[in-house]
Amino acid sequence: MARNSLGLDKAPGDTRVVVAMSGGVDSSVTAALLKDQGYDVVGVTLQLYDHGVAVGKAGACCAGQDIRDARQVADRLGMPHYVLDYESRFRNEVMESFADAYARGETPVPCIACNRTVKFRDLLKTARELGAEALATGHYVRRVAGEAGPELHRGADPARDQSYFLFGTTREQLDFLRFPLGDLPKSETRALAERFDLAVADKPDSQDICFVPNGDYASVVQKLRPEAVEPGEIVDMAGRVVGRHEGIVRFTVGQRRGLALGGREGTDNDPLYVVRLEPATRRVVVGPRSALGRDEIALYDVNWIGPVTSGALDVQVRVRSSQTLRPATVELTEAGAIVRFADPEIGVSPGQACVVYDAATGSRVLGGGFIKRFE
């Protein structure tokens, strides 16, 4: 039998697929495409946090109106739809670790933690329990058949590529996952939503962190980890006090705004940037832009899905989701990995992810990890 569009040796009607439905246009079109192709589609929406937090907040996902939108799309497509209460899991795996990272002076990426835990670990297990042979999502990445098994590649639309947030996907998970939108630009997804007459066709994309009302992440951290918002000193690289702050949670490495250091005496008044955070002393260390450059970084909690080689491997990397790829080398170690940049990288922030791509095309995700704190 010829393989179906998901690469399985079964007729679509005999293939059950669970679609993770957030209530947005991307996951809704994913469900519609698979339903249109004749698959046995089951929609699952995760309630990840108290939707009272998100009342009236446009662009939030996995709570309130978005759950209702997902159900309306499922009804429109004539497919079963389930809402699963993952609130306690989400709090433990994502929100608590988010707050812990800020208390450690790091800048976390909660979307990565969410994908690695409640979505691609817990939801994938639920999909199997529902008898599915694949879990499909609306992410803009591509799953490409390779000689050694499926590979994870960047989305075809550079403006929508979400591979940075999915570097933690394991080989076993990639076997089960499918990404029907990976080859599409967002404009075509919107057009498909209109073609399928989905009510979410014009719905805005989600913005910011889903559990942070109005983008005020400091208030969320304050509730979970009050010590992270205790005031302290702003010091220069020589240890001289140059100002005060209202909590290290409000700062990240490379930041310039919000320092309020006007009128510094005995200095040349060149712009100052956050160079380092010292949570033990509640100090924010500032310095010139030149102090931000990093020739190499160490990574922890590394997930590697590329070929394993010894020694340094030529690669391309990004240390922020919106950043263009940079040439570098990576060397896997027992503790994680060492990344060395071809040119000093400015504004590398501990806690952020460094995602590694192949050197030749920058398309294939080889893996990645989280940036360790600097001494």
PDB file of C-alpha atoms in Angstrom, residues 178-359:
ATOM      1  CA  ARG A 178       3.690  15.431  12.374  1.00  0.00           C
ATOM      2  CA  PHE A 179       3.751  19.111  11.300  1.00  0.00           C
ATOM      3  CA  PRO A 180       1.391  19.640   8.320  1.00  0.00           C
ATOM      4  CA  LEU A 181       2.040  23.408   8.120  1.00  0.00           C
ATOM      5  CA  GLY A 182       5.829  23.193   7.890  1.00  0.00           C
ATOM      6  CA  ASP A 183       5.943  23.865   4.153  1.00  0.00           C
ATOM      7  CA  LEU A 184       3.393  26.712   4.174  1.00  0.00           C
ATOM      8  CA  PRO A 185       3.687  30.464   4.614  1.00  0.00           C
ATOM      9  CA  LYS A 186       1.337  31.996   7.169  1.00  0.00           C
ATOM     10  CA  SER A 187      -0.614  33.733   4.409  1.00  0.00           C
ATOM     11  CA  GLU A 188      -1.576  30.359   2.934  1.00  0.00           C
ATOM     12  CA  THR A 189      -2.643  29.085   6.343  1.00  0.00           C
ATOM     13  CA  ARG A 190      -4.998  32.064   6.681  1.00  0.00           C
ATOM     14  CA  ALA A 191      -6.342  31.410   3.193  1.00  0.00           C
ATOM     15  CA  LEU A 192      -7.002  27.773   4.075  1.00  0.00           C
ATOM     16  CA  ALA A 193      -8.843  28.845   7.223  1.00  0.00           C
ATOM     17  CA  GLU A 194     -11.154  30.951   5.078  1.00  0.00           C
ATOM     18  CA  ARG A 195     -11.581  28.123   2.585  1.00  0.00           C
ATOM     19  CA  PHE A 196     -12.603  25.755   5.368  1.00  0.00           C
ATOM     20  CA  ASP A 197     -14.895  28.477   6.766  1.00  0.00           C
ATOM     21  CA  LEU A 198     -13.266  28.480  10.182  1.00  0.00           C
ATOM     22  CA  ALA A 199     -14.365  31.207  12.583  1.00  0.00           C
ATOM     23  CA  VAL A 200     -10.738  31.741  13.686  1.00  0.00           C
ATOM     24  CA  ALA A 201      -9.529  32.679  10.182  1.00  0.00           C
ATOM     25  CA  ASP A 202      -8.876  36.292  11.224  1.00  0.00           C
ATOM     26  CA  LYS A 203      -7.906  35.581  14.832  1.00  0.00           C
ATOM     27  CA  PRO A 204      -4.662  37.350  15.840  1.00  0.00           C
ATOM     28  CA  ASP A 205      -1.618  35.246  16.614  1.00  0.00           C
ATOM     29  CA  SER A 206      -0.865  34.675  20.284  1.00  0.00           C
ATOM     30  CA  GLN A 207       1.683  37.068  21.716  1.00  0.00           C
ATOM     31  CA  ASP A 208       3.929  37.087  24.778  1.00  0.00           C
ATOM     32  CA  ILE A 209       3.969  34.336  27.390  1.00  0.00           C
ATOM     33  CA  CYS A 210       0.537  32.739  27.678  1.00  0.00           C
ATOM     34  CA  PHE A 211       0.335  32.769  31.495  1.00  0.00           C
ATOM     35  CA  VAL A 212       1.641  36.336  31.900  1.00  0.00           C
ATOM     36  CA  PRO A 213      -1.240  38.852  31.836  1.00  0.00           C
ATOM     37  CA  ASN A 214      -0.333  42.046  29.962  1.00  0.00           C
ATOM     38  CA  GLY A 215       3.290  40.959  29.619  1.00  0.00           C
ATOM     39  CA  ASP A 216       4.067  41.730  33.280  1.00  0.00           C
ATOM     40  CA  TYR A 217       6.172  38.651  33.977  1.00  0.00           C
ATOM     41  CA  ALA A 218       7.745  40.261  37.061  1.00  0.00           C
ATOM     42  CA  SER A 219       4.398  40.207  38.875  1.00  0.00           C
ATOM     43  CA  VAL A 220       4.006  36.485  38.122  1.00  0.00           C
ATOM     44  CA  VAL A 221       7.500  35.755  39.443  1.00  0.00           C
ATOM     45  CA  GLN A 222       6.809  37.916  42.505  1.00  0.00           C
ATOM     46  CA  LYS A 223       3.830  35.752  43.430  1.00  0.00           C
ATOM     47  CA  LEU A 224       5.808  32.533  43.026  1.00  0.00           C
ATOM     48  CA  ARG A 225       9.255  33.648  44.204  1.00  0.00           C
ATOM     49  CA  PRO A 226       9.054  36.893  46.232  1.00  0.00           C
ATOM     50  CA  GLU A 227      12.813  36.867  46.876  1.00  0.00           C
ATOM     51  CA  ALA A 228      13.460  37.486  43.167  1.00  0.00           C
ATOM     52  CA  VAL A 229      11.995  40.990  43.407  1.00  0.00           C
ATOM     53  CA  GLU A 230      13.861  42.187  46.477  1.00  0.00           C
ATOM     54  CA  PRO A 231      15.697  45.482  45.845  1.00  0.00           C
ATOM     55  CA  GLY A 232      19.469  45.646  45.519  1.00  0.00           C
ATOM     56  CA  GLU A 233      22.433  47.490  44.097  1.00  0.00           C
ATOM     57  CA  ILE A 234      23.476  48.204  40.543  1.00  0.00           C
ATOM     58  CA  VAL A 235      27.278  48.093  40.365  1.00  0.00           C
ATOM     59  CA  ASP A 236      29.839  48.628  37.641  1.00  0.00           C
ATOM     60  CA  MET A 237      32.417  46.009  36.726  1.00  0.00           C
ATOM     61  CA  ALA A 238      34.805  47.361  39.359  1.00  0.00           C
ATOM     62  CA  GLY A 239      32.166  46.847  42.044  1.00  0.00           C
ATOM     63  CA  ARG A 240      31.289  50.522  42.509  1.00  0.00           C
ATOM     64  CA  VAL A 241      27.643  51.191  43.327  1.00  0.00           C
ATOM     65  CA  VAL A 242      26.062  53.259  40.562  1.00  0.00           C
ATOM     66  CA  GLY A 243      22.365  52.827  41.311  1.00  0.00           C
ATOM     67  CA  ARG A 244      19.577  50.781  42.869  1.00  0.00           C
ATOM     68  CA  HIS A 245      17.048  48.354  41.438  1.00  0.00           C
ATOM     69  CA  GLU A 246      13.719  46.836  42.497  1.00  0.00           C
ATOM     70  CA  GLY A 247      14.549  43.189  41.790  1.00  0.00           C
ATOM     71  CA  ILE A 248      16.905  41.246  39.504  1.00  0.00           C
ATOM     72  CA  VAL A 249      13.838  39.675  37.894  1.00  0.00           C
ATOM     73  CA  ARG A 250      13.387  42.909  35.947  1.00  0.00           C
ATOM     74  CA  PHE A 251      16.720  42.562  34.135  1.00  0.00           C
ATOM     75  CA  THR A 252      18.369  40.344  31.561  1.00  0.00           C
ATOM     76  CA  VAL A 253      21.904  40.278  30.170  1.00  0.00           C
ATOM     77  CA  GLY A 254      22.311  42.802  27.364  1.00  0.00           C
ATOM     78  CA  GLN A 255      19.529  45.062  28.632  1.00  0.00           C
ATOM     79  CA  ARG A 256      20.046  48.819  28.507  1.00  0.00           C
ATOM     80  CA  ARG A 257      16.611  50.260  29.186  1.00  0.00           C
ATOM     81  CA  GLY A 258      15.297  50.571  32.708  1.00  0.00           C
ATOM     82  CA  LEU A 259      18.644  51.069  34.423  1.00  0.00           C
ATOM     83  CA  ALA A 260      17.917  54.726  35.342  1.00  0.00           C
ATOM     84  CA  LEU A 261      21.569  55.602  35.887  1.00  0.00           C
ATOM     85  CA  GLY A 262      21.470  59.215  34.736  1.00  0.00           C
ATOM     86  CA  GLY A 263      23.871  61.668  36.338  1.00  0.00           C
ATOM     87  CA  ARG A 264      26.686  59.242  37.074  1.00  0.00           C
ATOM     88  CA  GLU A 265      29.663  61.120  38.472  1.00  0.00           C
ATOM     89  CA  GLY A 266      33.255  60.440  37.546  1.00  0.00           C
ATOM     90  CA  THR A 267      32.394  58.471  34.416  1.00  0.00           C
ATOM     91  CA  ASP A 268      32.403  59.177  30.714  1.00  0.00           C
ATOM     92  CA  ASN A 269      28.608  58.528  30.640  1.00  0.00           C
ATOM     93  CA  ASP A 270      28.902  55.971  27.827  1.00  0.00           C
ATOM     94  CA  PRO A 271      25.829  53.723  27.646  1.00  0.00           C
ATOM     95  CA  LEU A 272      25.840  50.889  30.159  1.00  0.00           C
ATOM     96  CA  TYR A 273      24.335  47.439  29.689  1.00  0.00           C
ATOM     97  CA  VAL A 274      23.513  44.597  32.030  1.00  0.00           C
ATOM     98  CA  VAL A 275      26.581  42.336  31.914  1.00  0.00           C
ATOM     99  CA  ARG A 276      25.768  39.907  34.704  1.00  0.00           C
ATOM    100  CA  LEU A 277      23.182  39.176  37.403  1.00  0.00           C
ATOM    101  CA  GLU A 278      24.288  38.036  40.867  1.00  0.00           C
ATOM    102  CA  PRO A 279      21.240  36.601  42.665  1.00  0.00           C
ATOM    103  CA  ALA A 280      23.138  35.699  45.863  1.00  0.00           C
ATOM    104  CA  THR A 281      23.959  39.369  46.493  1.00  0.00           C
ATOM    105  CA  ARG A 282      20.963  40.751  44.544  1.00  0.00           C
ATOM    106  CA  ARG A 283      23.390  42.765  42.415  1.00  0.00           C
ATOM    107  CA  VAL A 284      22.982  43.852  38.805  1.00  0.00           C
ATOM    108  CA  VAL A 285      26.415  44.291  37.214  1.00  0.00           C
ATOM    109  CA  VAL A 286      26.630  46.790  34.367  1.00  0.00           C
ATOM    110  CA  GLY A 287      29.361  47.652  31.885  1.00  0.00           C
ATOM    111  CA  PRO A 288      30.079  48.866  28.353  1.00  0.00           C
ATOM    112  CA  ARG A 289      28.755  47.057  25.298  1.00  0.00           C
ATOM    113  CA  SER A 290      32.201  45.599  24.666  1.00  0.00           C
ATOM    114  CA  ALA A 291      31.878  43.610  27.907  1.00  0.00           C
ATOM    115  CA  LEU A 292      28.924  41.691  26.449  1.00  0.00           C
ATOM    116  CA  GLY A 293      30.928  39.788  23.845  1.00  0.00           C
ATOM    117  CA  ARG A 294      31.283  36.028  24.336  1.00  0.00           C
ATOM    118  CA  ASP A 295      33.674  33.823  22.386  1.00  0.00           C
ATOM    119  CA  GLU A 296      32.227  30.619  23.805  1.00  0.00           C
ATOM    120  CA  ILE A 297      29.421  29.369  26.014  1.00  0.00           C
ATOM    121  CA  ALA A 298      28.677  26.168  27.900  1.00  0.00           C
ATOM    122  CA  LEU A 299      25.317  24.426  27.541  1.00  0.00           C
ATOM    123  CA  TYR A 300      23.469  22.184  29.973  1.00  0.00           C
ATOM    124  CA  ASP A 301      20.400  19.947  29.604  1.00  0.00           C
ATOM    125  CA  VAL A 302      21.432  19.222  26.010  1.00  0.00           C
ATOM    126  CA  ASN A 303      19.157  17.344  23.623  1.00  0.00           C
ATOM    127  CA  TRP A 304      20.994  16.004  20.569  1.00  0.00           C
ATOM    128  CA  ILE A 305      19.153  14.521  17.587  1.00  0.00           C
ATOM    129  CA  GLY A 306      21.869  14.912  14.963  1.00  0.00           C
ATOM    130  CA  PRO A 307      24.699  12.521  14.137  1.00  0.00           C
ATOM    131  CA  VAL A 308      27.082  12.011  17.054  1.00  0.00           C
ATOM    132  CA  THR A 309      30.681  12.935  16.264  1.00  0.00           C
ATOM    133  CA  SER A 310      33.824  13.313  18.328  1.00  0.00           C
ATOM    134  CA  GLY A 311      35.596  16.639  18.614  1.00  0.00           C
ATOM    135  CA  ALA A 312      34.392  20.010  17.388  1.00  0.00           C
ATOM    136  CA  LEU A 313      31.702  20.072  14.697  1.00  0.00           C
ATOM    137  CA  ASP A 314      31.148  23.012  12.354  1.00  0.00           C
ATOM    138  CA  VAL A 315      27.570  24.226  12.767  1.00  0.00           C
ATOM    139  CA  GLN A 316      25.291  27.244  12.716  1.00  0.00           C
ATOM    140  CA  VAL A 317      23.571  28.404  15.902  1.00  0.00           C
ATOM    141  CA  ARG A 318      21.154  30.934  17.300  1.00  0.00           C
ATOM    142  CA  VAL A 319      20.957  32.052  20.926  1.00  0.00           C
ATOM    143  CA  ARG A 320      17.647  33.906  20.552  1.00  0.00           C
ATOM    144  CA  SER A 321      14.532  32.862  18.691  1.00  0.00           C
ATOM    145  CA  SER A 322      14.515  35.875  16.357  1.00  0.00           C
ATOM    146  CA  GLN A 323      18.242  35.863  15.644  1.00  0.00           C
ATOM    147  CA  THR A 324      19.804  35.039  12.299  1.00  0.00           C
ATOM    148  CA  LEU A 325      22.039  31.970  12.248  1.00  0.00           C
ATOM    149  CA  ARG A 326      25.670  32.418  13.282  1.00  0.00           C
ATOM    150  CA  PRO A 327      28.648  30.227  12.319  1.00  0.00           C
ATOM    151  CA  ALA A 328      30.139  28.315  15.249  1.00  0.00           C
ATOM    152  CA  THR A 329      31.510  24.978  16.383  1.00  0.00           C
ATOM    153  CA  VAL A 330      29.968  22.673  18.956  1.00  0.00           C
ATOM    154  CA  GLU A 331      31.636  19.983  21.013  1.00  0.00           C
ATOM    155  CA  LEU A 332      29.549  17.537  23.012  1.00  0.00           C
ATOM    156  CA  THR A 333      30.829  16.811  26.520  1.00  0.00           C
ATOM    157  CA  GLU A 334      29.749  14.635  29.440  1.00  0.00           C
ATOM    158  CA  ALA A 335      28.287  17.730  31.119  1.00  0.00           C
ATOM    159  CA  GLY A 336      26.562  19.098  27.998  1.00  0.00           C
ATOM    160  CA  ALA A 337      28.230  20.993  25.167  1.00  0.00           C
ATOM    161  CA  ILE A 338      30.659  23.819  24.427  1.00  0.00           C
ATOM    162  CA  VAL A 339      29.787  26.275  21.652  1.00  0.00           C
ATOM    163  CA  ARG A 340      32.521  28.506  20.210  1.00  0.00           C
ATOM    164  CA  PHE A 341      31.458  31.412  18.021  1.00  0.00           C
ATOM    165  CA  ALA A 342      33.278  32.484  14.872  1.00  0.00           C
ATOM    166  CA  ASP A 343      32.835  36.088  16.064  1.00  0.00           C
ATOM    167  CA  PRO A 344      32.095  37.250  19.622  1.00  0.00           C
ATOM    168  CA  GLU A 345      28.371  37.020  20.344  1.00  0.00           C
ATOM    169  CA  ILE A 346      26.799  40.052  22.019  1.00  0.00           C
ATOM    170  CA  GLY A 347      24.154  39.824  24.715  1.00  0.00           C
ATOM    171  CA  VAL A 348      24.168  36.088  25.419  1.00  0.00           C
ATOM    172  CA  SER A 349      21.813  35.514  28.337  1.00  0.00           C
ATOM    173  CA  PRO A 350      22.068  32.543  30.736  1.00  0.00           C
ATOM    174  CA  GLY A 351      18.921  30.425  30.738  1.00  0.00           C
ATOM    175  CA  GLN A 352      18.146  31.101  27.096  1.00  0.00           C
ATOM    176  CA  ALA A 353      18.457  28.273  24.583  1.00  0.00           C
ATOM    177  CA  CYS A 354      21.251  27.870  22.079  1.00  0.00           C
ATOM    178  CA  VAL A 355      19.923  25.839  19.164  1.00  0.00           C
ATOM    179  CA  VAL A 356      22.318  24.099  16.784  1.00  0.00           C
ATOM    180  CA  TYR A 357      21.753  23.646  13.026  1.00  0.00           C
ATOM    181  CA  ASP A 358      23.789  21.981  10.302  1.00  0.00           C
ATOM    182  CA  ALA A 359      26.619  24.056   8.836  1.00  0.00           C
TER     183      ALA A 359
END
